[in-house]
Structures are given as C-alpha cells and as structure tokens.
Short mmCIF file of C-alpha atoms in Angstrom, two decimals:
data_model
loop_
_atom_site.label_atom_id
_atom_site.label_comp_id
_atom_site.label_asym_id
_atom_site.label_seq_id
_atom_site.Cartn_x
_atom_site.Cartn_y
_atom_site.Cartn_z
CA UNK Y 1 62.64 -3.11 32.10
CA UNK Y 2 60.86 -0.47 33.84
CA UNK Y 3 60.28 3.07 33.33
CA UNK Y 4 60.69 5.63 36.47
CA UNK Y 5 59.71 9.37 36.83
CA UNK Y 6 61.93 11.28 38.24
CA UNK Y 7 60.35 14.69 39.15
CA UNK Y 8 61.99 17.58 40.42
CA UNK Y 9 60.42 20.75 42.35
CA UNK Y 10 61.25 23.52 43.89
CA UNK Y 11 61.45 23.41 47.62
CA UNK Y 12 58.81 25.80 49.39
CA UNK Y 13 59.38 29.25 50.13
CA UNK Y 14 62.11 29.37 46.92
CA UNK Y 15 61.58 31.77 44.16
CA UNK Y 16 59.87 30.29 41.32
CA UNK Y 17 60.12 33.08 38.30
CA UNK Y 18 59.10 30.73 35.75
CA UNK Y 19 55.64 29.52 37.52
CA UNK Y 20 55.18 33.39 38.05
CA UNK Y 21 55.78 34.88 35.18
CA UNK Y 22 53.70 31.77 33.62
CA UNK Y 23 51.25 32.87 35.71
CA UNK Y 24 51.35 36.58 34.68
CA UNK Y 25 50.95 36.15 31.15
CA UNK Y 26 47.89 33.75 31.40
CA UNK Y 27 46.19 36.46 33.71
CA UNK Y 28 47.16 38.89 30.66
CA UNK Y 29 45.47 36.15 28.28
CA UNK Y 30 42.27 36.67 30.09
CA UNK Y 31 42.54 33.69 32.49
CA UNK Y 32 40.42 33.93 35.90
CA UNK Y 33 40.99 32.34 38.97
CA UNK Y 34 44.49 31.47 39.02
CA UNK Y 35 45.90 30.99 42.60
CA UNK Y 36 48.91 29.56 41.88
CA UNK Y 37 51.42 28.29 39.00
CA UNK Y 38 54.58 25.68 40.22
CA UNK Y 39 57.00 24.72 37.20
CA UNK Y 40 58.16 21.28 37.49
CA UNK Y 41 60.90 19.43 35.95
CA UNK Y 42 60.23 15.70 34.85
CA UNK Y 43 62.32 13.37 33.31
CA UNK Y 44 61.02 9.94 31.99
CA UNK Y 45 63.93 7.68 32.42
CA UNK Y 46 63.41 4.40 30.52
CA UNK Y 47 65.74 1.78 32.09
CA UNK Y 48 66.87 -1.76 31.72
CA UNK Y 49 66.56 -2.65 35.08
CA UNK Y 50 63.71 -4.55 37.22
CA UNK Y 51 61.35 -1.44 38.72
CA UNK Y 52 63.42 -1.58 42.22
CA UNK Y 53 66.90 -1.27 41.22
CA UNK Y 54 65.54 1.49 38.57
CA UNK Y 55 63.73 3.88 41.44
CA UNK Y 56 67.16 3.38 43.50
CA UNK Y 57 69.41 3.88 40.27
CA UNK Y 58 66.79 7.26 39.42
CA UNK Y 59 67.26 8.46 43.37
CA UNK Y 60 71.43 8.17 42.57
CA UNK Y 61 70.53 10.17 39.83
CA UNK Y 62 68.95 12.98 41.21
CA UNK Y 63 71.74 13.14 44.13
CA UNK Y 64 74.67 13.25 41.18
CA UNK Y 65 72.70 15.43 38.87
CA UNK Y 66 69.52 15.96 38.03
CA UNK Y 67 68.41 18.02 41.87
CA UNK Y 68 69.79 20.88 43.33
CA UNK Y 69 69.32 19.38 47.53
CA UNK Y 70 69.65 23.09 48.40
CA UNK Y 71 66.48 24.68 46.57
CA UNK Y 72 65.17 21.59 44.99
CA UNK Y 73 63.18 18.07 45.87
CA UNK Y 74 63.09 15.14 43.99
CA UNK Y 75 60.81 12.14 43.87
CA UNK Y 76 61.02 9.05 41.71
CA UNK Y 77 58.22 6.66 40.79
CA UNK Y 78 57.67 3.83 38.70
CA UNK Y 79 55.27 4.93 35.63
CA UNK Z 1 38.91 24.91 44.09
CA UNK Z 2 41.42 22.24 42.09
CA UNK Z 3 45.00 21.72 41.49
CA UNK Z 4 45.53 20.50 37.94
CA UNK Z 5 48.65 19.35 36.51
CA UNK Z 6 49.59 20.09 32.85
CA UNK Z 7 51.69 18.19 31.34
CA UNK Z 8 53.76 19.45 28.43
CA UNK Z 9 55.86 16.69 26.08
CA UNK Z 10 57.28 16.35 23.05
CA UNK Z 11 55.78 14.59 20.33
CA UNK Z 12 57.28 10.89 19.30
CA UNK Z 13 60.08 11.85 16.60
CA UNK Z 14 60.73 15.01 17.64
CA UNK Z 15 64.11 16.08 18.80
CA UNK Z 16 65.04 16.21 22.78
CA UNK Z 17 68.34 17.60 22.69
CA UNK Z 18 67.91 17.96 26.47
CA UNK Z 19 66.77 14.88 27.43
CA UNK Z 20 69.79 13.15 25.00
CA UNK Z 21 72.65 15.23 27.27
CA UNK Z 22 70.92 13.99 30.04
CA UNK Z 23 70.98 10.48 29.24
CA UNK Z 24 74.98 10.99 27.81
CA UNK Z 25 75.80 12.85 31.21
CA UNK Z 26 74.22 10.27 33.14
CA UNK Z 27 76.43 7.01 31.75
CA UNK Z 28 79.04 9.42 31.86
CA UNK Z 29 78.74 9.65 35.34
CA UNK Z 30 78.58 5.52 35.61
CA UNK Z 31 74.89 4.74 35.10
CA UNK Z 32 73.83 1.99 32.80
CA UNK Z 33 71.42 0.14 31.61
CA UNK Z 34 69.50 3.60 30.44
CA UNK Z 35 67.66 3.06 27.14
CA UNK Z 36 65.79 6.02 27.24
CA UNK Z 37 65.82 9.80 29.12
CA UNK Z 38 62.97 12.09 27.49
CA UNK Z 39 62.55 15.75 28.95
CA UNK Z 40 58.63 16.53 30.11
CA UNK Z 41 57.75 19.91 31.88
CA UNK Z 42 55.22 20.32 33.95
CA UNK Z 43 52.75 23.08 35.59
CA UNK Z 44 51.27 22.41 38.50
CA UNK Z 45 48.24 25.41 38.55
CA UNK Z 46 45.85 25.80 41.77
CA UNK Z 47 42.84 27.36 40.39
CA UNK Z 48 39.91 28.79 42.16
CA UNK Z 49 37.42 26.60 39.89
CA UNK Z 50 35.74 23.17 40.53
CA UNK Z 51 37.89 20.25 38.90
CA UNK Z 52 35.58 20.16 35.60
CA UNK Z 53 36.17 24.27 35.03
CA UNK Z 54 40.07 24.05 36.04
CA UNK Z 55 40.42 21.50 33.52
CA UNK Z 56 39.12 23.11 30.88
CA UNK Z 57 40.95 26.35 31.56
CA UNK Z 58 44.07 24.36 31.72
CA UNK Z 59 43.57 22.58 27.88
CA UNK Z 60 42.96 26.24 26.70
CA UNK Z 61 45.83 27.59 28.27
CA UNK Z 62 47.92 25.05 26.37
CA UNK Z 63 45.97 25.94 23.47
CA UNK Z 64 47.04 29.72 24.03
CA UNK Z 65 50.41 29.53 25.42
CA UNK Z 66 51.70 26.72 27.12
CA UNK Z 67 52.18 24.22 24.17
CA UNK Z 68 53.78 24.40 20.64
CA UNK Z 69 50.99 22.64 18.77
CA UNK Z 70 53.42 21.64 16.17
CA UNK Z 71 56.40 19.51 18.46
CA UNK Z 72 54.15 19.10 21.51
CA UNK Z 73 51.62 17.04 23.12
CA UNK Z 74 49.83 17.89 26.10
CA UNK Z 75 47.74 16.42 28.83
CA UNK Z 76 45.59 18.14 31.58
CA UNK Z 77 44.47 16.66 34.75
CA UNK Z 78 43.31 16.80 38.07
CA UNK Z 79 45.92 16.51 41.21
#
C-alpha cells in the first residue's frame, strides 16, 4: 500500500499560458514581486502495491498517459 | 528571493470528476491495484521576497484567486 506522486511539468523553454496569465491577473490584484508563475499537474495515485512496484507502475503511467514526452516531464515519488 | 509552491486540492467529499476518468482510463489501459487517483494542481511562483514574505503573499493569493474556498483546500510552502 503506498501512495506515489506523480507530477507533471512543462519542459523548459515551452509556452506556459496558464502560469502566465496566472501571473497577469495576480499583478492586476495588486501582487508585487512576482518573477515567475509554473502550472503543474499532480496526481496523487493511491495504490495497492509495495512503494517500488507503485513508483515503477506510476512511471508506466505517465509514458501511456498522463505526460506528453514532447513538451512535458514527469517525476514520481513516494508521498 | 523564494520559490514557493502552492498547492491547490479538493476538499475530502468533494467531487473529482477528473481524477475518477483518470483512475477508469488507467485500468482501462491494464493497471491495477489503483484504489485511489485524486487530481491536485499546483503553482510553482518565484517571488522576489524572502521565504517568510513569499509565503504570505502566496496564502493571500489563494485567498484572492487561486482557491475556491468552498471545494478547496490549499497549502503554501517554500521550494
């Protein structure tokens, strides 16, 4: 029984409209000193499997479906 | 200068329609042993503030935008 993260980012240097336009409103809020805004994807997968075979089992995952390998990358941890 | 990551989640009991076609995709595509898939999004901000300040920015941008106070649950912290 474990339960992974699976996070998935954009890869540099790919458009991120989302983590702009996030940005943009909160400067319009009144928000100072805001360098940068990334959105991030994160799925908590809870699995019945011992913590190895889940990470392995959540890396198959992102390969078949969750990541795009062209613009996005993926990581998977144990929580 | 800090990188904080806000973390944006739905509240125990609520709905996650996305995280539910996830999880049905997934042992549709051969994975078992899933008990559980819950959606999370995340913002990764890089703020021209000392840790303390960014983090306190960060709850008050979920306060203002980021979070639905009614579904959601949120957590701020440093990177």
């Amino acid at each position: 029984m474990a339960v992974i993260e699976i996070r998935v980012e954009l890869k540099k240097g790919v458009a991120d409209p989302e983590g702009k336009n996030t940005r943009k409103t909160l400067e319009a809020l009144g928000f100072e000193g805001i360098a940068d805004v990334k959105s991030v994807k994160v799925f908590e997968v809870d699995m019945d499997l011992p913590a190895d075979e889940a990470v392995k089992a959540g890396e198959e995952m992102c390969r078949k479906l969750l990541a795009n390998p062209v613009i996005q990358n993926y990581s998977v941890t144990v929580r």
